[in-house]
Short mmCIF file of C-alpha atoms in Angstrom, two decimals:
data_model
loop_
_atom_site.label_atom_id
_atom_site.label_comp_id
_atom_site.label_asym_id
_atom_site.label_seq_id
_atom_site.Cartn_x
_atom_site.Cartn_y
_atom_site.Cartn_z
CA UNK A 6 26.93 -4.89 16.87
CA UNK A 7 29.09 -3.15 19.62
CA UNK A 8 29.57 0.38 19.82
CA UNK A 9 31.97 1.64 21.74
CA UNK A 10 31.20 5.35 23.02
CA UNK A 11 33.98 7.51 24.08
CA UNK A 12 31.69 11.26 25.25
CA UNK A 13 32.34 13.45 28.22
CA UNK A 14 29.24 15.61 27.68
CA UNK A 15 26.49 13.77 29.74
CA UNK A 16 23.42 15.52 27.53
CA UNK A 17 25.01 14.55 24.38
CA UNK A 18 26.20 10.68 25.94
CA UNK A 19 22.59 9.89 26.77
CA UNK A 20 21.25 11.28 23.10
CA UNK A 21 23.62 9.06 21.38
CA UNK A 22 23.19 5.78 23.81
CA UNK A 23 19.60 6.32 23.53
CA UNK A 24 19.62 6.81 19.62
CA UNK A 25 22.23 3.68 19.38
CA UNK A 26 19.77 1.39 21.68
CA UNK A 27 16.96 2.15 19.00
CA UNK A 28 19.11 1.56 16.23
CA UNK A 29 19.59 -2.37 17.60
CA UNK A 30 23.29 -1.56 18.74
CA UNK A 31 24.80 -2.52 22.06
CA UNK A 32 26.83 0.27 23.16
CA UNK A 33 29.39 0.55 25.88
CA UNK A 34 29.91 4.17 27.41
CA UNK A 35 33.39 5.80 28.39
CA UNK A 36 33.57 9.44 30.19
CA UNK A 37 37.36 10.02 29.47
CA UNK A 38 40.10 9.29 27.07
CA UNK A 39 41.83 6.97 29.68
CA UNK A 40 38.62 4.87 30.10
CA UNK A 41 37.51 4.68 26.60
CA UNK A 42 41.04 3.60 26.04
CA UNK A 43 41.04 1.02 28.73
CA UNK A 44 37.38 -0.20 27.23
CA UNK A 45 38.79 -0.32 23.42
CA UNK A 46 41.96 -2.81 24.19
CA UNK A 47 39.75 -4.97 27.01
CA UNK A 48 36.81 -6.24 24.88
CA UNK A 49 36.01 -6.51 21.02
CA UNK A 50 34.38 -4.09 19.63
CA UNK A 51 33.11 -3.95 15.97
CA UNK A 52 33.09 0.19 15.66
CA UNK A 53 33.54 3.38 18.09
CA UNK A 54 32.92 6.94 18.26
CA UNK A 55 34.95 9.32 19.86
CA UNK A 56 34.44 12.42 20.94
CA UNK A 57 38.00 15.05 20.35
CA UNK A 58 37.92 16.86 23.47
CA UNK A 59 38.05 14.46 26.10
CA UNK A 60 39.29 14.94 30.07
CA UNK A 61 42.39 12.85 31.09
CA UNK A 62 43.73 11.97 27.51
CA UNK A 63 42.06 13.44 24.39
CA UNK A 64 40.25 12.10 21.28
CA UNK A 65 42.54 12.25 18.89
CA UNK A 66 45.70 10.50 21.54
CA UNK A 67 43.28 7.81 22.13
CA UNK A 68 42.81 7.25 18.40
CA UNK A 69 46.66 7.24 17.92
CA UNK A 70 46.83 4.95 20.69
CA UNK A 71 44.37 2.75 19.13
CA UNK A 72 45.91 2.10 15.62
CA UNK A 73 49.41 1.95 17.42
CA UNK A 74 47.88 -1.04 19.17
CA UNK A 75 46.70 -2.81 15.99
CA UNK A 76 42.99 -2.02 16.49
CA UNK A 77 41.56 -1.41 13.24
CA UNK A 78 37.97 -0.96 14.24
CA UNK A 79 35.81 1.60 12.40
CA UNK A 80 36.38 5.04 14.06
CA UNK A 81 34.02 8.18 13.32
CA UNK A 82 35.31 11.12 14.64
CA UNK A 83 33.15 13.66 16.95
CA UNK A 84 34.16 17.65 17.49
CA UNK A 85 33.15 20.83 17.76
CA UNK A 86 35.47 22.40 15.66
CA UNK A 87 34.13 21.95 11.65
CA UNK A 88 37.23 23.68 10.31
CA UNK A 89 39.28 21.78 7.43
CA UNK A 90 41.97 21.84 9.54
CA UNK A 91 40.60 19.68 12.24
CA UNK A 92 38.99 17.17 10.04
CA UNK A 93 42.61 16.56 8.45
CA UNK A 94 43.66 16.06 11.55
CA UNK A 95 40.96 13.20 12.82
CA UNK A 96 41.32 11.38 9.42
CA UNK A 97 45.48 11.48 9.91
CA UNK A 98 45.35 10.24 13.35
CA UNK A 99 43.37 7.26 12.50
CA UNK A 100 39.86 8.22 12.41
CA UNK A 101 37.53 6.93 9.78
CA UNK A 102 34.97 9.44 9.54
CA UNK A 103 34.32 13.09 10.92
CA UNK A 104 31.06 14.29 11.92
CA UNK A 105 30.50 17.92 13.54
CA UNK A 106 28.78 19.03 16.44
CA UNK A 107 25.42 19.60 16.40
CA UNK A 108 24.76 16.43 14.37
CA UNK A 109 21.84 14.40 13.54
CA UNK A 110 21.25 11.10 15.39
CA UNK A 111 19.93 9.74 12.03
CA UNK A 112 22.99 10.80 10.13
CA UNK A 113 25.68 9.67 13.15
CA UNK A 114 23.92 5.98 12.90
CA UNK A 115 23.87 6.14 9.11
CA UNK A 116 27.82 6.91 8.93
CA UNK A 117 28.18 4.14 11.60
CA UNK A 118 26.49 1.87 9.40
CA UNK A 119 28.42 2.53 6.34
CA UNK A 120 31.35 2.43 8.45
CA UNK A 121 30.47 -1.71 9.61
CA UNK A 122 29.59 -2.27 5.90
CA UNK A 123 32.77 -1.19 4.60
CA UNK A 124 34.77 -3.12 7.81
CA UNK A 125 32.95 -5.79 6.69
CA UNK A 126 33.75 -6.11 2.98
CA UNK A 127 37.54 -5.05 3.82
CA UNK A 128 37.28 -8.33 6.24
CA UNK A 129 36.09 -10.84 3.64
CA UNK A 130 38.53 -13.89 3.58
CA UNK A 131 40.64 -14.89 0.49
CA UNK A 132 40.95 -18.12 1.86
CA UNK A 133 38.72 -20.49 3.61
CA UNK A 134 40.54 -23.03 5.77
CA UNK A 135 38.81 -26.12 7.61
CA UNK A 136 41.50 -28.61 9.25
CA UNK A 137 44.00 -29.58 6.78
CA UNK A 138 42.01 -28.34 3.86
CA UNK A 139 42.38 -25.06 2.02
CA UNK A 140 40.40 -23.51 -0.92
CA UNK A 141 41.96 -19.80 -2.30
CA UNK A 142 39.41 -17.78 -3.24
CA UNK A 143 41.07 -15.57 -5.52
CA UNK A 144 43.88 -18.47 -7.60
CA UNK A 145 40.52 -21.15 -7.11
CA UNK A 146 43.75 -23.59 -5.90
CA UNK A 147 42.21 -26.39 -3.57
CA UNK A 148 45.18 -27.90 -1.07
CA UNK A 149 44.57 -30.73 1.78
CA UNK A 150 47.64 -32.09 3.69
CA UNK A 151 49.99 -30.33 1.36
CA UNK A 152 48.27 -31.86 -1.43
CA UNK A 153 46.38 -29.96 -4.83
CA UNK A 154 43.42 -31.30 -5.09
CA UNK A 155 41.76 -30.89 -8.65
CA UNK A 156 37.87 -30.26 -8.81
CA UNK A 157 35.79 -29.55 -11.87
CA UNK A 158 33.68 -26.02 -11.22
CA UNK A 159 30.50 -27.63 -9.55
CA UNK A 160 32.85 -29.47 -7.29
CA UNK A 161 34.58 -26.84 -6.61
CA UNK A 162 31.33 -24.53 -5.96
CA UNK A 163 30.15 -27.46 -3.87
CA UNK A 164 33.15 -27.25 -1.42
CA UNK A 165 33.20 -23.56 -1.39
CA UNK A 166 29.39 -23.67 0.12
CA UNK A 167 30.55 -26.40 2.57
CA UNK A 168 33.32 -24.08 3.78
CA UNK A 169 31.45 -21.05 3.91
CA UNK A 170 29.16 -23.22 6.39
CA UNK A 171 31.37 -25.33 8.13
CA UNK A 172 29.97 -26.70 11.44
CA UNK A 173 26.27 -26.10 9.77
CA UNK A 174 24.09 -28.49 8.43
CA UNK A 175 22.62 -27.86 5.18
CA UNK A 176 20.08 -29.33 3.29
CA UNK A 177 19.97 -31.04 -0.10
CA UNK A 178 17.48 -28.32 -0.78
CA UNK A 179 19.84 -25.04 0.40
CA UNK A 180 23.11 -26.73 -1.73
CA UNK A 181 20.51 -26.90 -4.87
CA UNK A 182 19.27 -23.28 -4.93
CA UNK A 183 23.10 -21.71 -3.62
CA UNK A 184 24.93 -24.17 -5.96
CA UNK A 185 22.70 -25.21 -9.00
CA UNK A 186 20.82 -21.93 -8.08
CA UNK A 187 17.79 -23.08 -9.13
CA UNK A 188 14.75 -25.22 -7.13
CA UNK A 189 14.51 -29.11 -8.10
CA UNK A 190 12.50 -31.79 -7.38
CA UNK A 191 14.09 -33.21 -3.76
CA UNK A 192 13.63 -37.17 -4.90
CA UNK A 193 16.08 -36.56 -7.20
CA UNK A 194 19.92 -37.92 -5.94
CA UNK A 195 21.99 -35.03 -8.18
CA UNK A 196 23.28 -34.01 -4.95
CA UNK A 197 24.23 -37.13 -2.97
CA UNK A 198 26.02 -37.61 -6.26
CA UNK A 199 27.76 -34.68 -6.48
CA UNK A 200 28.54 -35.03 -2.82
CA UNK A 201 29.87 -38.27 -3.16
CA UNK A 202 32.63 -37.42 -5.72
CA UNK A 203 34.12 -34.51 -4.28
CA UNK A 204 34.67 -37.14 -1.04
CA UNK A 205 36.28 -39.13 -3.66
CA UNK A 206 38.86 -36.21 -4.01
CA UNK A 207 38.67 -34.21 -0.46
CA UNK A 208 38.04 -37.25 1.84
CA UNK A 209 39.00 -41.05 0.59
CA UNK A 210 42.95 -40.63 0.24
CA UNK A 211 43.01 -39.04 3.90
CA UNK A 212 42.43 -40.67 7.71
CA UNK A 213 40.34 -37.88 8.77
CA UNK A 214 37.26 -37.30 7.18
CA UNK A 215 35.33 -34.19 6.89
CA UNK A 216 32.28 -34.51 4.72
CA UNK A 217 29.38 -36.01 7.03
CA UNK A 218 25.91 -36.88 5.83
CA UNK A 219 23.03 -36.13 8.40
CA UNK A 220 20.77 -38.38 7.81
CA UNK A 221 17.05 -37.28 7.23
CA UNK A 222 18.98 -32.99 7.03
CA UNK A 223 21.98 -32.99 4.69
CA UNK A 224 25.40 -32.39 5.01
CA UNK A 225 28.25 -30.67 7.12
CA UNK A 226 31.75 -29.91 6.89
CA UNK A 227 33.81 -30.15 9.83
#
């Protein structure tokens, strides 16, 4: 994960970059509200904390300037000032989260965490799209060259595991316990089976096919 890092206090900069490095997160380091600006619109990054009073443009601007942009990364809020007042403020602006100085590393990387777990779930498609072919995950509606394409629920659970891995390979073994959810007996051919009748539906009527047996591994959509 990348952190972006937007501190002008050196002491409290190298706490946090040290604490994030433990933590397993790659963090990127800005002095001022200009820079950390600059940093947050030139490269992806999947959270940031900022620091409100900042040299050159402060916290809470940057933050403005952020979601004004269309950047809707995690933001947790950092400030001296613990008054109501301020908090409001952060959260209005933009922010995501508000934590007050002094802080504890532990509790600054468990709010960032909470933070990527809720970006995460709020990111979690409703439809899953490979070439031509759709599958909504919320009306179950299957669609491939403007066409609805009915599948019974396996068949549809089979495609929906395809999707989810498209480009991968998976085995006969992996679609058994994700799909069947259960472990079977791999001489048995309930999955070429399967396999082959949802091509009847998803690949025969069309030029381009998708489904692709790898021989000796399994299967991939692509």
């Amino acid at each position: 994960m990348r952190i972006l890092l937007i501190e002008d206090d050196a002491k409290t900069a190298e706490i946090i970059l040290k604490g994030f490095q433990q933590a397993g997160f790659e963090t990127c380091h800005a002095a001022d509200g200009l820079d950390g600006l600059f940093k947050a619109k030139s490269a992806p990054f999947d959270a940031a904390v900022i620091d409100v009073m900042l040299p050159k443009l402060n916290g809470f601007t940057v933050i403005e300037e952020l979601r004004a942009a269309g950047l809707k990364l995690p933001i947790i809020v950092l400030s001296a000032k613990d008054s109501v007042e301020s908090k409001i403020t952060g959260l209005e602006k933009g922010g995501d989260d508000y934590l007050a100085k002094p802080f504890s590393m532990a509790e600054l990387i468990a709010r960032v965490h909470a933070q990527l777990r809720r970006a995460s779930c709020a990111a979690e498609p409703t439809v899953l799209t490979v070439e031509d072919l759709t599958l909504d995950l919320i009306s179950r509606k299957v669609v491939r060259g403007g066409e609805r394409i009915e599948l019974k629920p396996l068949e549809y659970q089979l495609l929906e595991y395809l999707m989810r891995n498209k480009g991968r390979v998976v085995s006969k073994t992996t679609i058994m316990e994700h799909v069947w959810e259960y472990h079977f007996d791999t001489r048995t051919n309930i999955v070429e089976s399967r396999v082959c009748r949802l091509r009847e539906k998803i690949d025969k009527p069309f030029a381009r096919k998708l489904i692709r047996t790898v021989r000796g591994f399994g299967y991939v959509l692509e």
